[in-house]
GROMACS .gro file of C-alpha atoms in nm:
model
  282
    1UNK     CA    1  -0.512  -1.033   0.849
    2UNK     CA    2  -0.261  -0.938   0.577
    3UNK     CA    3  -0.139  -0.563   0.549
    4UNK     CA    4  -0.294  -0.403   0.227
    5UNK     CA    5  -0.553  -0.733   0.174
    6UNK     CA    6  -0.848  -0.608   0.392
    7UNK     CA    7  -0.710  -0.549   0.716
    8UNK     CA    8  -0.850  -0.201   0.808
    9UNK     CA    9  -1.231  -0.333   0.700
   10UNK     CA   10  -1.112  -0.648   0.901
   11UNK     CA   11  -1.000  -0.446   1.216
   12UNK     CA   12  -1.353  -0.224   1.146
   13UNK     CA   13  -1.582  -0.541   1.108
   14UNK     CA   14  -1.420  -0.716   1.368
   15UNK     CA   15  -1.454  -0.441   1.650
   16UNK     CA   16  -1.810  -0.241   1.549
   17UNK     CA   17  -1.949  -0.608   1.419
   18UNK     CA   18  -1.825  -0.860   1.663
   19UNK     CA   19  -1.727  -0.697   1.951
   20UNK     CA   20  -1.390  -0.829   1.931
   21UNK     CA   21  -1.046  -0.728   2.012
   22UNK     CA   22  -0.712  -0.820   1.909
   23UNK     CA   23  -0.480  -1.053   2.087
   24UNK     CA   24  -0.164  -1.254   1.904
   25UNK     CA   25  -0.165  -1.614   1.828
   26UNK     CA   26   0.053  -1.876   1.665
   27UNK     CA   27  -0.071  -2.028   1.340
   28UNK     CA   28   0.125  -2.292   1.354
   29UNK     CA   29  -0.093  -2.638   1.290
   30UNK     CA   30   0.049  -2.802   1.568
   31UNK     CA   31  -0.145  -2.553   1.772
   32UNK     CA   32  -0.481  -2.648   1.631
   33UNK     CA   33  -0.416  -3.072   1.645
   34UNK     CA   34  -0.679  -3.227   1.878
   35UNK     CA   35  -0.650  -3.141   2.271
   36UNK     CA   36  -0.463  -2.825   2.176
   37UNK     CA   37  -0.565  -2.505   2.320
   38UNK     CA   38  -0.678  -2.407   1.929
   39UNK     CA   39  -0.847  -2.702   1.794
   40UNK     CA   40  -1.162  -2.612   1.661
   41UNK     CA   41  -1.056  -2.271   1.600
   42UNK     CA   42  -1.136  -2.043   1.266
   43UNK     CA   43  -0.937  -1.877   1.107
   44UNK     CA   44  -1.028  -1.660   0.856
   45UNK     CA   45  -0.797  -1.374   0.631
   46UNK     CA   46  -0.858  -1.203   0.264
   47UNK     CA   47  -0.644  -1.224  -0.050
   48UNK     CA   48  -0.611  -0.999  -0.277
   49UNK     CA   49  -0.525  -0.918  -0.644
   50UNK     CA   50  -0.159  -0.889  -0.628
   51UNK     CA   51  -0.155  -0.666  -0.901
   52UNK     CA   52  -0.402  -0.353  -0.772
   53UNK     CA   53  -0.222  -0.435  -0.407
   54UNK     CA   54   0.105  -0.366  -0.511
   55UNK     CA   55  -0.024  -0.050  -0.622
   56UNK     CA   56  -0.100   0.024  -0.249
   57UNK     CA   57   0.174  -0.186  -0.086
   58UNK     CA   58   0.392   0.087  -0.287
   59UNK     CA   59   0.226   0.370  -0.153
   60UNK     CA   60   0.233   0.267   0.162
   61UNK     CA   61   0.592   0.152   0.221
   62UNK     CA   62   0.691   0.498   0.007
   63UNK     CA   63   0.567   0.683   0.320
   64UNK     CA   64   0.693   0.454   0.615
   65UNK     CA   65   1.044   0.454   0.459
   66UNK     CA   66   1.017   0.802   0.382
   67UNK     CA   67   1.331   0.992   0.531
   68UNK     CA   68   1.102   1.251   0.721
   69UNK     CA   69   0.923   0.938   0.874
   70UNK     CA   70   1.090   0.929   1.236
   71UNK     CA   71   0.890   0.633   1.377
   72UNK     CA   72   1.051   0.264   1.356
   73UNK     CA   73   1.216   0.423   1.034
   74UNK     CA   74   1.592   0.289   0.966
   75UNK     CA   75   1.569   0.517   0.665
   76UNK     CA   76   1.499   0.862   0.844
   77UNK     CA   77   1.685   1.164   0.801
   78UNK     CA   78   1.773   1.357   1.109
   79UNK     CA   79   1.728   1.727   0.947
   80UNK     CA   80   1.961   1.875   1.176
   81UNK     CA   81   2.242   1.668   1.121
   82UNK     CA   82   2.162   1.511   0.797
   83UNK     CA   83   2.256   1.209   0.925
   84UNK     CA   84   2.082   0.853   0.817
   85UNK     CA   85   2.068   0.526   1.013
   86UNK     CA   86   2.082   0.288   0.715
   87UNK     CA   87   2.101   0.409   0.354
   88UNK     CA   88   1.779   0.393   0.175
   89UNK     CA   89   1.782   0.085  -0.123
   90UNK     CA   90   1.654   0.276  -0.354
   91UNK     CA   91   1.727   0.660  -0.244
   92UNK     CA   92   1.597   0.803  -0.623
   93UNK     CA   93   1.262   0.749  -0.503
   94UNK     CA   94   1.310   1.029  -0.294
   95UNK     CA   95   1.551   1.304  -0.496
   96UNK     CA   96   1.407   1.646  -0.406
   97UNK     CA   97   1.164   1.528  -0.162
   98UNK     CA   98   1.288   1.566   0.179
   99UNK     CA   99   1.002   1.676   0.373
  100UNK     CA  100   0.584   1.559   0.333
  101UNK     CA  101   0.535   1.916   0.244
  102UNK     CA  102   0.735   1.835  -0.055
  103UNK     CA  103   0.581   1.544  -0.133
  104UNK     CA  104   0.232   1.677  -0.123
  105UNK     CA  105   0.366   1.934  -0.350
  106UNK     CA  106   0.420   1.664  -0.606
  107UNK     CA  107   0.084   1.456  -0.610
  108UNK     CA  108  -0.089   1.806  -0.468
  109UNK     CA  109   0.053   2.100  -0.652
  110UNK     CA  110   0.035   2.444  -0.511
  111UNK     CA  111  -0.124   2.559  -0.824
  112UNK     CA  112  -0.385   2.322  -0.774
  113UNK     CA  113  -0.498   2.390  -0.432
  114UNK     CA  114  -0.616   2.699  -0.230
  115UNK     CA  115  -0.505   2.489   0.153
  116UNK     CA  116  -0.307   2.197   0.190
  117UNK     CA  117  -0.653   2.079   0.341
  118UNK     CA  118  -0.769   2.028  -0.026
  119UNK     CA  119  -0.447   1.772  -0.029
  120UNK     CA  120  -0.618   1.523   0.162
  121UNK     CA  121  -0.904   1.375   0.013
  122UNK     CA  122  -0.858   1.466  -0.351
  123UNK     CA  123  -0.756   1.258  -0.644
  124UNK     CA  124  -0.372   1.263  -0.730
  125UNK     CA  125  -0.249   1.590  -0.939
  126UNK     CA  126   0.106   1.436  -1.013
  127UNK     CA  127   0.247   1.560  -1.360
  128UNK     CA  128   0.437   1.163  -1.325
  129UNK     CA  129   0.699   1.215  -1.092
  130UNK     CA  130   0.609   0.979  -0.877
  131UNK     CA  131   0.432   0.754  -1.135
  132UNK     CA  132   0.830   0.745  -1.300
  133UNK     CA  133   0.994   0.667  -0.975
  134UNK     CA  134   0.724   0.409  -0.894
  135UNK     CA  135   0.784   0.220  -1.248
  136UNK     CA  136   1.167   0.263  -1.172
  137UNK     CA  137   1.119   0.069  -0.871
  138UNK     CA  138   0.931  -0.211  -1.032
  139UNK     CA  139   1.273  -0.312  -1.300
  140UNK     CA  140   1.485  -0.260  -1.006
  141UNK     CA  141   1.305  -0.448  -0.730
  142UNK     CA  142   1.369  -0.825  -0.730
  143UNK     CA  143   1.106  -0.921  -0.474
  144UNK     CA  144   1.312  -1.075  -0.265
  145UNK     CA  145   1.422  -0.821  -0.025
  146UNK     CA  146   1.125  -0.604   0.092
  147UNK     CA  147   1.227  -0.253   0.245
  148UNK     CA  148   0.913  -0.226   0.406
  149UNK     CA  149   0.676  -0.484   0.552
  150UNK     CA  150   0.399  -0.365   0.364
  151UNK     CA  151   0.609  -0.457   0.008
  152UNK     CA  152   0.590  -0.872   0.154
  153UNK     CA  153   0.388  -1.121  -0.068
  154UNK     CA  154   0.066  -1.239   0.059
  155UNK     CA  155   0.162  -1.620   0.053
  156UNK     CA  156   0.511  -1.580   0.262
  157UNK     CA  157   0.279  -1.421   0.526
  158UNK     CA  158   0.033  -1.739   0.482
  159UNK     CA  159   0.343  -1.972   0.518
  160UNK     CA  160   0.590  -2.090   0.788
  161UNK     CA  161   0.952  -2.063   0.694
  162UNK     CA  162   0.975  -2.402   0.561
  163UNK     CA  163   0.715  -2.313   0.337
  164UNK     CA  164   0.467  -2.500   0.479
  165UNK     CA  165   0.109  -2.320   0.537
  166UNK     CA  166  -0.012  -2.206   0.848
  167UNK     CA  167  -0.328  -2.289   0.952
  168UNK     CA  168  -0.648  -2.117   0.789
  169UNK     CA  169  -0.997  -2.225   0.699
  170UNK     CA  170  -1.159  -1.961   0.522
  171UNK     CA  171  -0.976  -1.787   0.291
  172UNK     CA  172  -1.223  -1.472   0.086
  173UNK     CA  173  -1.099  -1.268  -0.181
  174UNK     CA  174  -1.152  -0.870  -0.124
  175UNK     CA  175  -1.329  -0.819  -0.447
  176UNK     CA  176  -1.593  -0.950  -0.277
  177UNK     CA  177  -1.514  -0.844   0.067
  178UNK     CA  178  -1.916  -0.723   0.114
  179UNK     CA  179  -1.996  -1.084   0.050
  180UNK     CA  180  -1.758  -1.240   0.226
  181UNK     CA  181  -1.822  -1.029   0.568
  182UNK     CA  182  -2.166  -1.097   0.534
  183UNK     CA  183  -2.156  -1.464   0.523
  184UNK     CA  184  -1.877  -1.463   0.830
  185UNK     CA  185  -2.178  -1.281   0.999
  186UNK     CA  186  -2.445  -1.526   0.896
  187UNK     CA  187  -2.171  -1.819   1.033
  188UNK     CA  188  -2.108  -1.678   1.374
  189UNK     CA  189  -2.378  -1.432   1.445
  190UNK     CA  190  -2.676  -1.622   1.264
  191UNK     CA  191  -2.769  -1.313   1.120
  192UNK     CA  192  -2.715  -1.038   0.818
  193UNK     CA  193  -2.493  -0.794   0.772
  194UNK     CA  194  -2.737  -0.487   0.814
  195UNK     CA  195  -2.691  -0.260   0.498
  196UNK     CA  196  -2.551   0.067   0.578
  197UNK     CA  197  -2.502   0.390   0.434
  198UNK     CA  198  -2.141   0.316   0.471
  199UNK     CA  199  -1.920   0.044   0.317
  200UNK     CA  200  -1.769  -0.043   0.617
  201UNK     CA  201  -2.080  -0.094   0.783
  202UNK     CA  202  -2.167  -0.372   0.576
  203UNK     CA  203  -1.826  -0.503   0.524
  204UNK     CA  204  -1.719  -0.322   0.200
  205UNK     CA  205  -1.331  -0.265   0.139
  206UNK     CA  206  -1.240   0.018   0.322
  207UNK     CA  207  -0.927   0.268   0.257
  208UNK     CA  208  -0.662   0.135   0.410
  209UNK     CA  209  -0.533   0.478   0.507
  210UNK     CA  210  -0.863   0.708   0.405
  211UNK     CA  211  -0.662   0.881   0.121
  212UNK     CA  212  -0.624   0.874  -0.258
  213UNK     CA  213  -0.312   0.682  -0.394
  214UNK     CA  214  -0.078   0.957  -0.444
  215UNK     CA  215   0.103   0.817  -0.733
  216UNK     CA  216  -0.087   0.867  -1.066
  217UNK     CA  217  -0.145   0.498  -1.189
  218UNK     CA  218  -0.334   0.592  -1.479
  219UNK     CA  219   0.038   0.674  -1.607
  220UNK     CA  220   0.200   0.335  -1.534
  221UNK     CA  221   0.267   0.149  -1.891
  222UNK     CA  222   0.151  -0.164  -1.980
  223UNK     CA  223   0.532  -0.325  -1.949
  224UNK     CA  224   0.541  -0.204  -1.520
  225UNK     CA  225   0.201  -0.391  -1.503
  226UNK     CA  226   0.340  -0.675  -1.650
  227UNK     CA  227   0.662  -0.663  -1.412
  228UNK     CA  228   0.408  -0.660  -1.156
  229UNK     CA  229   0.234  -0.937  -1.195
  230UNK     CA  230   0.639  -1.120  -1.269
  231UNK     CA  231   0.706  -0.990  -0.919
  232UNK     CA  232   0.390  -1.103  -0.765
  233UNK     CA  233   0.371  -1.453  -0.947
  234UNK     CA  234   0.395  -1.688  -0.660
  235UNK     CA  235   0.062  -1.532  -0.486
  236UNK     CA  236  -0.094  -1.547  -0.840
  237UNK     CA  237   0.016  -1.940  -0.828
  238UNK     CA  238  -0.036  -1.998  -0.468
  239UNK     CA  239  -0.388  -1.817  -0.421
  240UNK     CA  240  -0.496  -1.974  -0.739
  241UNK     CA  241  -0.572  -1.592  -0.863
  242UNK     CA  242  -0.626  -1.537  -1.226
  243UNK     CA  243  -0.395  -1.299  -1.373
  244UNK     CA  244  -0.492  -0.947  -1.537
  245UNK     CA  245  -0.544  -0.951  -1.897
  246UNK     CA  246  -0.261  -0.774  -1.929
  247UNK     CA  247  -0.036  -0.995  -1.776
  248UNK     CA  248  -0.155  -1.293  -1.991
  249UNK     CA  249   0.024  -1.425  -2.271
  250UNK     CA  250   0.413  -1.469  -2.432
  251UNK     CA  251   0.534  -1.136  -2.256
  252UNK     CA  252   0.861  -1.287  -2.042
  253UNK     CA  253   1.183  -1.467  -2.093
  254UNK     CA  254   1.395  -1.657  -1.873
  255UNK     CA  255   1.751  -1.646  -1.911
  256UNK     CA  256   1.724  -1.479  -2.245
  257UNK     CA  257   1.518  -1.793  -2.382
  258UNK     CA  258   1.183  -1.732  -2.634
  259UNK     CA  259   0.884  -1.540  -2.461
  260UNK     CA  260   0.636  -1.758  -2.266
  261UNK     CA  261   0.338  -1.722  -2.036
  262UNK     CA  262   0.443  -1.679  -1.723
  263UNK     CA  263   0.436  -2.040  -1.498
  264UNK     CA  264   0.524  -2.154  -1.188
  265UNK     CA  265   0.655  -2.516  -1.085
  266UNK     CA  266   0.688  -2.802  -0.817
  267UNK     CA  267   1.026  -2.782  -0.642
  268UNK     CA  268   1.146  -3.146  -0.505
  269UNK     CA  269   1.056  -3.060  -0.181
  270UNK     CA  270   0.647  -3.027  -0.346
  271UNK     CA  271   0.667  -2.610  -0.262
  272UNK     CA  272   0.528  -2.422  -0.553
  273UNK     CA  273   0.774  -2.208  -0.719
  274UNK     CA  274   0.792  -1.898  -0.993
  275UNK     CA  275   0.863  -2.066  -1.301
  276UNK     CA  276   1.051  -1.706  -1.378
  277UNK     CA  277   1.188  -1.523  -1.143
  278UNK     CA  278   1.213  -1.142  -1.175
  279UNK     CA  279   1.547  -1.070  -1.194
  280UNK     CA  280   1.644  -0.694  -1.158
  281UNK     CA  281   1.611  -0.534  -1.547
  282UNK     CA  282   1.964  -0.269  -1.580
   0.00000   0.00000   0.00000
């Protein structure tokens, strides 16, 4: 499953549903070709929109790379000495913020809370100090150089490195992710997804972490969606996803040329390609 496309109702569905458990294997076609030890095999993953999972790609990767974060960081902080293993790409995203207590101060204000238990669960109280750093991010990121797995494209994850695509039969899209569990069920069990009182008992999306996006995204302006959607083009192309209204219409230039629609192409070797790549914006 892809990280921030489903994966924690995945993981759920496929453990409390199936009675399955997780084990690694190559998704390589040759490994599915008749007499192979996968032909005949399923596989099934979720897509989804590019532009509400950057959203949470961001917030995710923000804490992983965070420089309190000790755990397989290369960003982290030792407090004591101040010293850092590899300097951060984009270190702004973190001025004044060198502990989570700090950052929970920022999307949970003190003012705002009687215990930092109240942090948890609630909606985002940010006054746009994150929201600003987040639509920073977005003209400065190219795409191309993830500082977190969680920032990766969907269709580089569906791909070997030629480009080529690995081997998967049912592709769903999460906006339908009740649906989609419920006819995986009615394929392999023979049965319905018993409605539950939960969403993850019947295969609804789940929280990928079980809290609130921290970042206020009610304040990010039309022109970051819009960058978004630039940056996320080749799953939009790839996935055959429609883009946001938002993103529709003559709202980018290449190489300083008239505004178009954004497009994507054929290369020569047949891979599908942005038609406009998002160049960093100084």
């Amino acid at each position: 499953m892809l990280p921030k496309s489903g994966s924690s109702t995945a993981r759920y569905m496929m453990k409390n549903e199936f009675h399955a458990r997780q084990v690694g294997k190559s998704l390589q076609p040759n490994s599915f070709k008749k007499g192979e030890k996968m032909e005949g095999v399923e596989v099934i993953t979720f897509v989804r929109d590019p532009l509400s999972r950057f959203y949470s790609q961001y917030d995710e990767a923000y804490v992983r790379a965070a420089p309190w974060q000790k755990n397989a960081n290369p960003f982290y902080i030792n407090p004591d000495t101040k010293k850092q293993g590899t300097p951060h790409p984009f270190p702004y995203l973190y001025a004044n913020i060198h502990t989570y207590h700090d950052y929970e101060d920022v999307f949970c204000p003190i003012s705002t809370r009687k215990s930092r238990k109240n942090c948890i669960d609630r909606q985002s109280q940010e006054n746009g100090t994150l929201a600003s750093r987040f639509e920073r991010f977005t003209q400065d990121y190219d795409g191309r150089d993830p500082f977190d797995v969680h920032l990766t494209l969907q269709v580089p994850m569906m791909s070997s490195t030629d480009g080529l695509p690995l081997h998967m039969t049912q592709i769903y899209n999460t906006t339908d992710s009740e649906g989609g569990w419920k006819r995986i069920r009615q394929q392999f069990l023979g049965e319905n997804v018993v409605s539950g009182k939960e969403g993850q008992k019947n295969g609804g999306v789940i929280a990928g972490r079980s809290y609130p996006r921290r970042f206020n995204s009610e304040l990010v302006s039309v022109k970051t969606q819009r960058r978004i959607c630039e940056l996320a083009l080749l799953d939009y192309c790839c996935l055959n996803l429609p883009l946001p209204d938002v993103c529709k219409g003559k709202h980018y230039s290449a190489g300083g040329g008239a505004s178009q629609d954004l497009f994507c192409i054929l290369d020569t070797k047949g891979h599908i390609q942005p038609g406009i790549f998002p160049d960093t914006k100084n």
